[in-house]
Coordinates of C-alpha atoms in Angstrom, one line a residue:
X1 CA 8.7 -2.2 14.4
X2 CA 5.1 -1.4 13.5
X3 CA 3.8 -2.9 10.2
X4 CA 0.7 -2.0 8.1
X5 CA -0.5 -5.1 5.6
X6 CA -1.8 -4.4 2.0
X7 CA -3.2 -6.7 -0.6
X8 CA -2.7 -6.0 -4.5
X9 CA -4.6 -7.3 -7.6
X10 CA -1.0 -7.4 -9.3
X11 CA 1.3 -7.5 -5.9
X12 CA 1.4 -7.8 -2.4
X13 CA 2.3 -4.7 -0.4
X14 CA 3.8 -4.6 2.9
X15 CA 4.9 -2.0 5.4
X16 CA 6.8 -2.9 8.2
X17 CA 7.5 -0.1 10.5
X18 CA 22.4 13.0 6.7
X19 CA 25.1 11.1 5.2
X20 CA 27.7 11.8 2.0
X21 CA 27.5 8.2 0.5
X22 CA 30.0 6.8 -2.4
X23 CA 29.1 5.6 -5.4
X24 CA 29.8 1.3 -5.3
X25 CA 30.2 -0.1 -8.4
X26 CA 31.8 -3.8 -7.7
X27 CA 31.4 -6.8 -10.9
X28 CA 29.1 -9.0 -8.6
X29 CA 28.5 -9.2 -4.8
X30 CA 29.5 -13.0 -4.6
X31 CA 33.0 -11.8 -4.6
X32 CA 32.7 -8.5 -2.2
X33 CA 35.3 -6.9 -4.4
X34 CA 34.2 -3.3 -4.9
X35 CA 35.7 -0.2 -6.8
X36 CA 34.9 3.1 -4.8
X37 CA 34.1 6.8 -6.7
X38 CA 34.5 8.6 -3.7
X39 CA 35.5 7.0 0.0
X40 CA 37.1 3.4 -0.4
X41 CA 35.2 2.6 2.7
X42 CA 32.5 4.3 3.1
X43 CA 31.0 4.3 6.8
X44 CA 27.1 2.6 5.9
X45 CA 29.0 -0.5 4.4
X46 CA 28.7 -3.5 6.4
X47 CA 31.3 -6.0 7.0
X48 CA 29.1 -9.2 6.8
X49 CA 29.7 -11.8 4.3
X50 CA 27.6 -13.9 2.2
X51 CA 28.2 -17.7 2.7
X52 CA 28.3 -19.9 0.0
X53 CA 27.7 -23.7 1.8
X54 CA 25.3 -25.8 -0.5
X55 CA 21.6 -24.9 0.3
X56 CA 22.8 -21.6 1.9
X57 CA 19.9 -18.9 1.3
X58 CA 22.9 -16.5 0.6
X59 CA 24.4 -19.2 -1.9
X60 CA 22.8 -17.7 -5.7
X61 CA 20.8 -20.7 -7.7
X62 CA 22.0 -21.1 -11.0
X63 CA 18.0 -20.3 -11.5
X64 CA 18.8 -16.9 -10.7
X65 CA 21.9 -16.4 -12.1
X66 CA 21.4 -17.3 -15.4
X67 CA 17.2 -16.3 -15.6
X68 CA 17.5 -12.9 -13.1
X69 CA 21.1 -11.5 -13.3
X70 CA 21.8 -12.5 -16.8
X71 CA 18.5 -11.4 -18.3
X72 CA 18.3 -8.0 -16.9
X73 CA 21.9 -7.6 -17.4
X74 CA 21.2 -7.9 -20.9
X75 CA 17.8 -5.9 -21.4
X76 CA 18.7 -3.1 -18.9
X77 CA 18.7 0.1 -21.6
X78 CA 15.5 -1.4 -23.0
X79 CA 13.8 -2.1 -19.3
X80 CA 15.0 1.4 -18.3
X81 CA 13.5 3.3 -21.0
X82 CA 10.2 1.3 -20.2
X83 CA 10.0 2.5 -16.2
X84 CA 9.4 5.8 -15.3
X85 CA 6.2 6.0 -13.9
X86 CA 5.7 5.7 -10.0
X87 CA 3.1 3.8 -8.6
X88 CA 0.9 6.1 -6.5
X89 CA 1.2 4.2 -3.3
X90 CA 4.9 3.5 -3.4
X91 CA 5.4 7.0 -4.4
X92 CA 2.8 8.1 -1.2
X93 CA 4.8 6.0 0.9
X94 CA 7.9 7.5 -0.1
X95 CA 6.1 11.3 0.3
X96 CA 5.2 10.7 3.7
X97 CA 8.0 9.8 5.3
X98 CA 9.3 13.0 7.3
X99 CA 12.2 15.6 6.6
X100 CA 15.6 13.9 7.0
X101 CA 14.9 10.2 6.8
X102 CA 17.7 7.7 5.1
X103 CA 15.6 5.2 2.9
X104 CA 17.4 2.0 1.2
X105 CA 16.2 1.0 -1.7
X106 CA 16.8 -3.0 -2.3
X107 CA 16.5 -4.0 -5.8
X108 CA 16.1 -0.5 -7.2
X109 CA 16.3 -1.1 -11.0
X110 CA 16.9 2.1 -12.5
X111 CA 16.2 4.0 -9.9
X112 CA 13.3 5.1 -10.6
X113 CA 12.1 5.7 -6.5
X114 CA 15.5 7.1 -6.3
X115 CA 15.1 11.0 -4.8
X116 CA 11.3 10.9 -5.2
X117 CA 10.6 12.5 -1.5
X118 CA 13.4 15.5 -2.2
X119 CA 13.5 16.0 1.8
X120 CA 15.4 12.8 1.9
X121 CA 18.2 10.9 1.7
X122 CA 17.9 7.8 -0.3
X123 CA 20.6 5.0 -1.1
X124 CA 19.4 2.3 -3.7
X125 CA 21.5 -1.2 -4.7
X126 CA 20.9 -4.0 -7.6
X127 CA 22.3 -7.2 -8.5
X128 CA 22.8 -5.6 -12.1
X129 CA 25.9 -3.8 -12.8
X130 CA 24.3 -2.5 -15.9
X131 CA 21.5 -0.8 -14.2
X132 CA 23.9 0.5 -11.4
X133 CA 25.7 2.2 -14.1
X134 CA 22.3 3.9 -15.5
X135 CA 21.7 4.9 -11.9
X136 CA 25.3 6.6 -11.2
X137 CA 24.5 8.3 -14.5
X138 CA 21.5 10.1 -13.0
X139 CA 24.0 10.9 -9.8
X140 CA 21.9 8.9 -7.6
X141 CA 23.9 7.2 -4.9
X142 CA 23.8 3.4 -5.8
X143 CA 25.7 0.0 -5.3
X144 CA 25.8 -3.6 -6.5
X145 CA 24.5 -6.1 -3.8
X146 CA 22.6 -8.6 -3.3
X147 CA 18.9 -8.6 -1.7
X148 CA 19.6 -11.5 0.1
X149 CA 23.1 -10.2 1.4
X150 CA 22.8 -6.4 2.0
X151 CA 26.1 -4.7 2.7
X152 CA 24.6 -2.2 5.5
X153 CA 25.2 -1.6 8.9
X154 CA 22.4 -3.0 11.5
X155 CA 20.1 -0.3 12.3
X156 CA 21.4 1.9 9.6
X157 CA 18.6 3.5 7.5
X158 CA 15.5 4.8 8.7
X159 CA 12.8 3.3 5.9
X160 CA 13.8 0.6 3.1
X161 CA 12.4 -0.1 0.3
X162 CA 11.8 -3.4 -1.8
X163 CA 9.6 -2.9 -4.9
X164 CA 9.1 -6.0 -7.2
X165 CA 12.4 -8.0 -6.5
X166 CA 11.0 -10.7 -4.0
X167 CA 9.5 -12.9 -6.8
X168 CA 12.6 -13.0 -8.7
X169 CA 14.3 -15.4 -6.0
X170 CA 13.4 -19.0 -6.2
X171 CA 13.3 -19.9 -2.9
X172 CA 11.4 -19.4 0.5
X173 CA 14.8 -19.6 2.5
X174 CA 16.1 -16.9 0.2
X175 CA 12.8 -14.7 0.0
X176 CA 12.8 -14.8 4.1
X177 CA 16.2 -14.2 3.8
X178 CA 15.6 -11.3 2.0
X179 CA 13.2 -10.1 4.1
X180 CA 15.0 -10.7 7.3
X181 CA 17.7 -8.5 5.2
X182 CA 15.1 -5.5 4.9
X183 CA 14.4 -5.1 8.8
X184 CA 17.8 -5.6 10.2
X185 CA 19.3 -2.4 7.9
X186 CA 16.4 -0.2 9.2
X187 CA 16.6 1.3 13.2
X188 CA 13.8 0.1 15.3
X189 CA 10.8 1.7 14.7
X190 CA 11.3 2.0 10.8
X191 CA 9.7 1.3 8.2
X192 CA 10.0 -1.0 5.6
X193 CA 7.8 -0.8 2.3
X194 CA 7.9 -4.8 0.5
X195 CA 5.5 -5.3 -3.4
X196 CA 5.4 -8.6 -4.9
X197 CA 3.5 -10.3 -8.2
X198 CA 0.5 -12.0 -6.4
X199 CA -1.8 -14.9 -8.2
X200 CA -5.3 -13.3 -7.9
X201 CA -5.9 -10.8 -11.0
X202 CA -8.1 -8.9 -12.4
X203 CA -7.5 -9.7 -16.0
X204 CA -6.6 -13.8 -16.3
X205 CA -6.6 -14.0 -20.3
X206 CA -2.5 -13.2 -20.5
X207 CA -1.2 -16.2 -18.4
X208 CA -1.0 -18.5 -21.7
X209 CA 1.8 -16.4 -22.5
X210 CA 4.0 -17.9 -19.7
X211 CA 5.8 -20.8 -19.3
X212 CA 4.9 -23.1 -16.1
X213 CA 8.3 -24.3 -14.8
X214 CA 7.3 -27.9 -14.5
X215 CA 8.1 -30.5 -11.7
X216 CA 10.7 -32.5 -13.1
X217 CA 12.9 -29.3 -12.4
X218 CA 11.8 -28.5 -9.4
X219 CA 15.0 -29.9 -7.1
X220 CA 17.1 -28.8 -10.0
X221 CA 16.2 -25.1 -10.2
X222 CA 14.0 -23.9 -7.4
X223 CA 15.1 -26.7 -4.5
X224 CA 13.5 -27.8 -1.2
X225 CA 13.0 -24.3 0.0
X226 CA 10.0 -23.7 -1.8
X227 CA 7.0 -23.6 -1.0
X228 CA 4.4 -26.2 -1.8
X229 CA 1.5 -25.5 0.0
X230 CA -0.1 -23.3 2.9
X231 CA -3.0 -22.6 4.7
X232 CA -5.5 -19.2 4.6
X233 CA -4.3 -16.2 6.1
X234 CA -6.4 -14.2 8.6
X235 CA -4.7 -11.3 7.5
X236 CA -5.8 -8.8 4.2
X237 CA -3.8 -6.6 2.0
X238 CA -5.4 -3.3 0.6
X239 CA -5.5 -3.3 -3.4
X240 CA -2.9 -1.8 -5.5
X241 CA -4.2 -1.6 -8.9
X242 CA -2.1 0.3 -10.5
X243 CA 0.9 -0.9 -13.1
X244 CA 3.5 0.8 -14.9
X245 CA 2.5 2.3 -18.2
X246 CA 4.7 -0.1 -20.3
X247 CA 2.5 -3.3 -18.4
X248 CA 0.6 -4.4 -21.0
X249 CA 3.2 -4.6 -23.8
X250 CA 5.1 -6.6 -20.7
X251 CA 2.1 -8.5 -20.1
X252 CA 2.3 -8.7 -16.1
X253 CA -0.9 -10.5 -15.2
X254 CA -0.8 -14.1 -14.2
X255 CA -3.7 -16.2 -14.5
X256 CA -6.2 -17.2 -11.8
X257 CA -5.7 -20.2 -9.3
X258 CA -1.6 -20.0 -9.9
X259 CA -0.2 -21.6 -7.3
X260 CA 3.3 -24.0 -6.0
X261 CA 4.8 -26.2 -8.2
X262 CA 3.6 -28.4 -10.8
X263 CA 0.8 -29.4 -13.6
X264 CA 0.3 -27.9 -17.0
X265 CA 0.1 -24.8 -18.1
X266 CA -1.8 -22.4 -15.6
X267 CA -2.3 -25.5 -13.1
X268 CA -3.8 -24.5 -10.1
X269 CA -0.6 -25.5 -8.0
X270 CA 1.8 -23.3 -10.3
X271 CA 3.4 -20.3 -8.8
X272 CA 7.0 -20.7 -10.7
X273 CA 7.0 -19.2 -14.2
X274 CA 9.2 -17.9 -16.7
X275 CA 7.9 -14.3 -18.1
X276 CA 8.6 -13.2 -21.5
X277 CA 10.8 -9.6 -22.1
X278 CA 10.6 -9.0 -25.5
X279 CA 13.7 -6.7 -26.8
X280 CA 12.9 -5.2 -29.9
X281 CA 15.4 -5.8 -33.0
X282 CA 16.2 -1.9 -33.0
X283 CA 17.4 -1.9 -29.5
X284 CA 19.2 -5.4 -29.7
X285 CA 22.8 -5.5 -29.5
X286 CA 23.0 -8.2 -31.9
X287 CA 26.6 -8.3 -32.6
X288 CA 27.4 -8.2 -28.6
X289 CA 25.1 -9.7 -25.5
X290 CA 21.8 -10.5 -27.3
X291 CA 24.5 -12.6 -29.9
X292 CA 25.9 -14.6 -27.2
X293 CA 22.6 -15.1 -25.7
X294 CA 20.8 -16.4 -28.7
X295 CA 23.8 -18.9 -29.6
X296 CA 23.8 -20.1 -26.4
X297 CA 20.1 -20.4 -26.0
X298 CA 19.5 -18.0 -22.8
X299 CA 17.3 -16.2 -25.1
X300 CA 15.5 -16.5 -29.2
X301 CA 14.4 -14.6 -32.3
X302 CA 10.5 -14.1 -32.6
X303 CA 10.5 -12.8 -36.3
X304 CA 6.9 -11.9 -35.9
X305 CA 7.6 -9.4 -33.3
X306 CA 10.8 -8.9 -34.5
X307 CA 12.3 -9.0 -31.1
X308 CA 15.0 -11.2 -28.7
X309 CA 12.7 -12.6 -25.9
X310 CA 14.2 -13.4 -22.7
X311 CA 12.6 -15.2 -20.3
X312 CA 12.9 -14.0 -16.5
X313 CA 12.2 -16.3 -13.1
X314 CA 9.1 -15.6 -11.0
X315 CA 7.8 -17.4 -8.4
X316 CA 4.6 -15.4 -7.8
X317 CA 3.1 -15.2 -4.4
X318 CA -0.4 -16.7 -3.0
X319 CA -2.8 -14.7 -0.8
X320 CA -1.3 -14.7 2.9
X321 CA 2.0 -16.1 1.9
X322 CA 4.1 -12.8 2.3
X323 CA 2.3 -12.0 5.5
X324 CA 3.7 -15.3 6.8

């Protein structure tokens, strides 16, 4: 597999070197139940299994579940409508990759990488039903799975794709996991394309607006896997400056020196936060998920902004720490 490294102000990037596909739309991938458009078993689907043993990286943290899955679930109109632009690289990436090819795309959100090279064929899956559905809306050929668990055949795509979705799971057993994920589905000599958050940034004056994840729930929510501490890396990453248009009304930046687990705010150890998503009033279903959400405290009014904020799980990545 050959792999070309990348470094990014606002991620890492990493490259690791004609089919008729149904539409998949299952409730969640924990329960491998699935309700087929077109062929009810479709050839690309693997039959491997997540496992659910305690401490399993295929086993979902409540972490997840309930600051991942249930917050995008709920914002997924509002996130939708906020990405459409392509960052250049990605979208270069994608461009360059020859007449034919079958590219995955894990964790694609609203699909927004979905077709962008027209001379191939691309496949894309999410952990959120909702933005499945926004997907299948635009006909693009899409299924519910997990990152961690990916429902493909061994060898089966020729490039994959995995574009801000490692720094949602909370542990380093799950992010290798994940990763392990990515470069069995592609054939040898493919291509894999991986962006993360990283600490270093440009601008460092938004990280007050997070909220450090602090160490007395460390073993509750992110667990043993994670890491505390590591040593340089002899390897560099090219910068990717560029951000979605909607970035700075999202305020993704985090703060300089972030880091493992621990301290105060913006201590230089912290690399678990929870990010803000703030969904305006007008686009709030008040009377339906944002409701629930607020009386059970997943989420709360900001009157001044006149918006639900939900916050979402990041554990943002050091310098060197994708690369090993």
């Amino acid at each position: 597999m050959r792999a070309a490294l990348r470094r990014s102000n606002h991620q890492f990037h990493q490259t690791l070197q004609p089919l008729n596909p149904a539409v998949v739309t299952p409730s969640r991938p924990d329960s491998h139940s699935r309700t087929m458009r077109d062929d009810p078993d479709p050839p690309f689907l693997s039959e491997r299994r997540s496992q659910s043993k305690p401490g399993c990286p295929a086993r979902t943290p409540d972490i997840e579940k309930k600051y991942v899955h249930r917050i995008y679930d709920a914002i997924a109109p509002h996130f939708s409508s906020t990405r459409f632009a392509k960052w250049p690289k990605v979208a270069a990436f994608l461009k360059s990759l020859p007449r034919g090819c079958l590219v995955l795309d894990a964790g694609c959100g609203n699909g927004k990488y979905l077709g962008l090279n027209p001379e191939c064929c691309f496949i894309g899956c999410d952990i959120s039903p909702p933005l499945i559905r926004i997907c299948a809306d635009k006909d693009h050929e899409v299924l519910v799975a997990d990152a961690v668990n990916l429902p493909y055949r061994t060898g089966f795509g020729d490039a994959a794709i995995s574009i801000a979705v490692l720094h949602h799971l909370s542990t380093e057993g799950r992010r290798r996991r994940a990763i392990e994920e990515l470069v069995r589905v592609v054939k040898r000599g493919g291509l894999v394309l991986i962006t993360v958050w990283a600490v270093e940034q440009e601008d460092k004056s938004l990280v007050s607006k997070w909220t450090p994840l602090v160490d007395k729930f460390a073993e509750e929510w992110i667990g043993p896997g994670s890491p505390r501490c590591r040593s340089p890396s002899s390897l560099s990453l090219e910068s990717i400056p560029e951000m979605d248009s909607a970035a700075s009304t999202e305020n993704l930046a985090l703060g300089e020196g972030l880091g493992g687990f621990g301290g105060g705010k913006g201590g230089k150890d912290q690399q678990e936060y929870f990010v803000p998503w703030h969904l305006p009033y007008h686009r709030a279903e008040i009377g339906g998920t944002s409701r629930g959400a607020l009386e059970s405290g997943l989420a709360k009014r900001d009157e001044k902004k006149r918006a639900v904020v939900y916050n979402r799980y990041y554990h943002v990545f050091e310098e060197g720490e994708l690369e090993r």
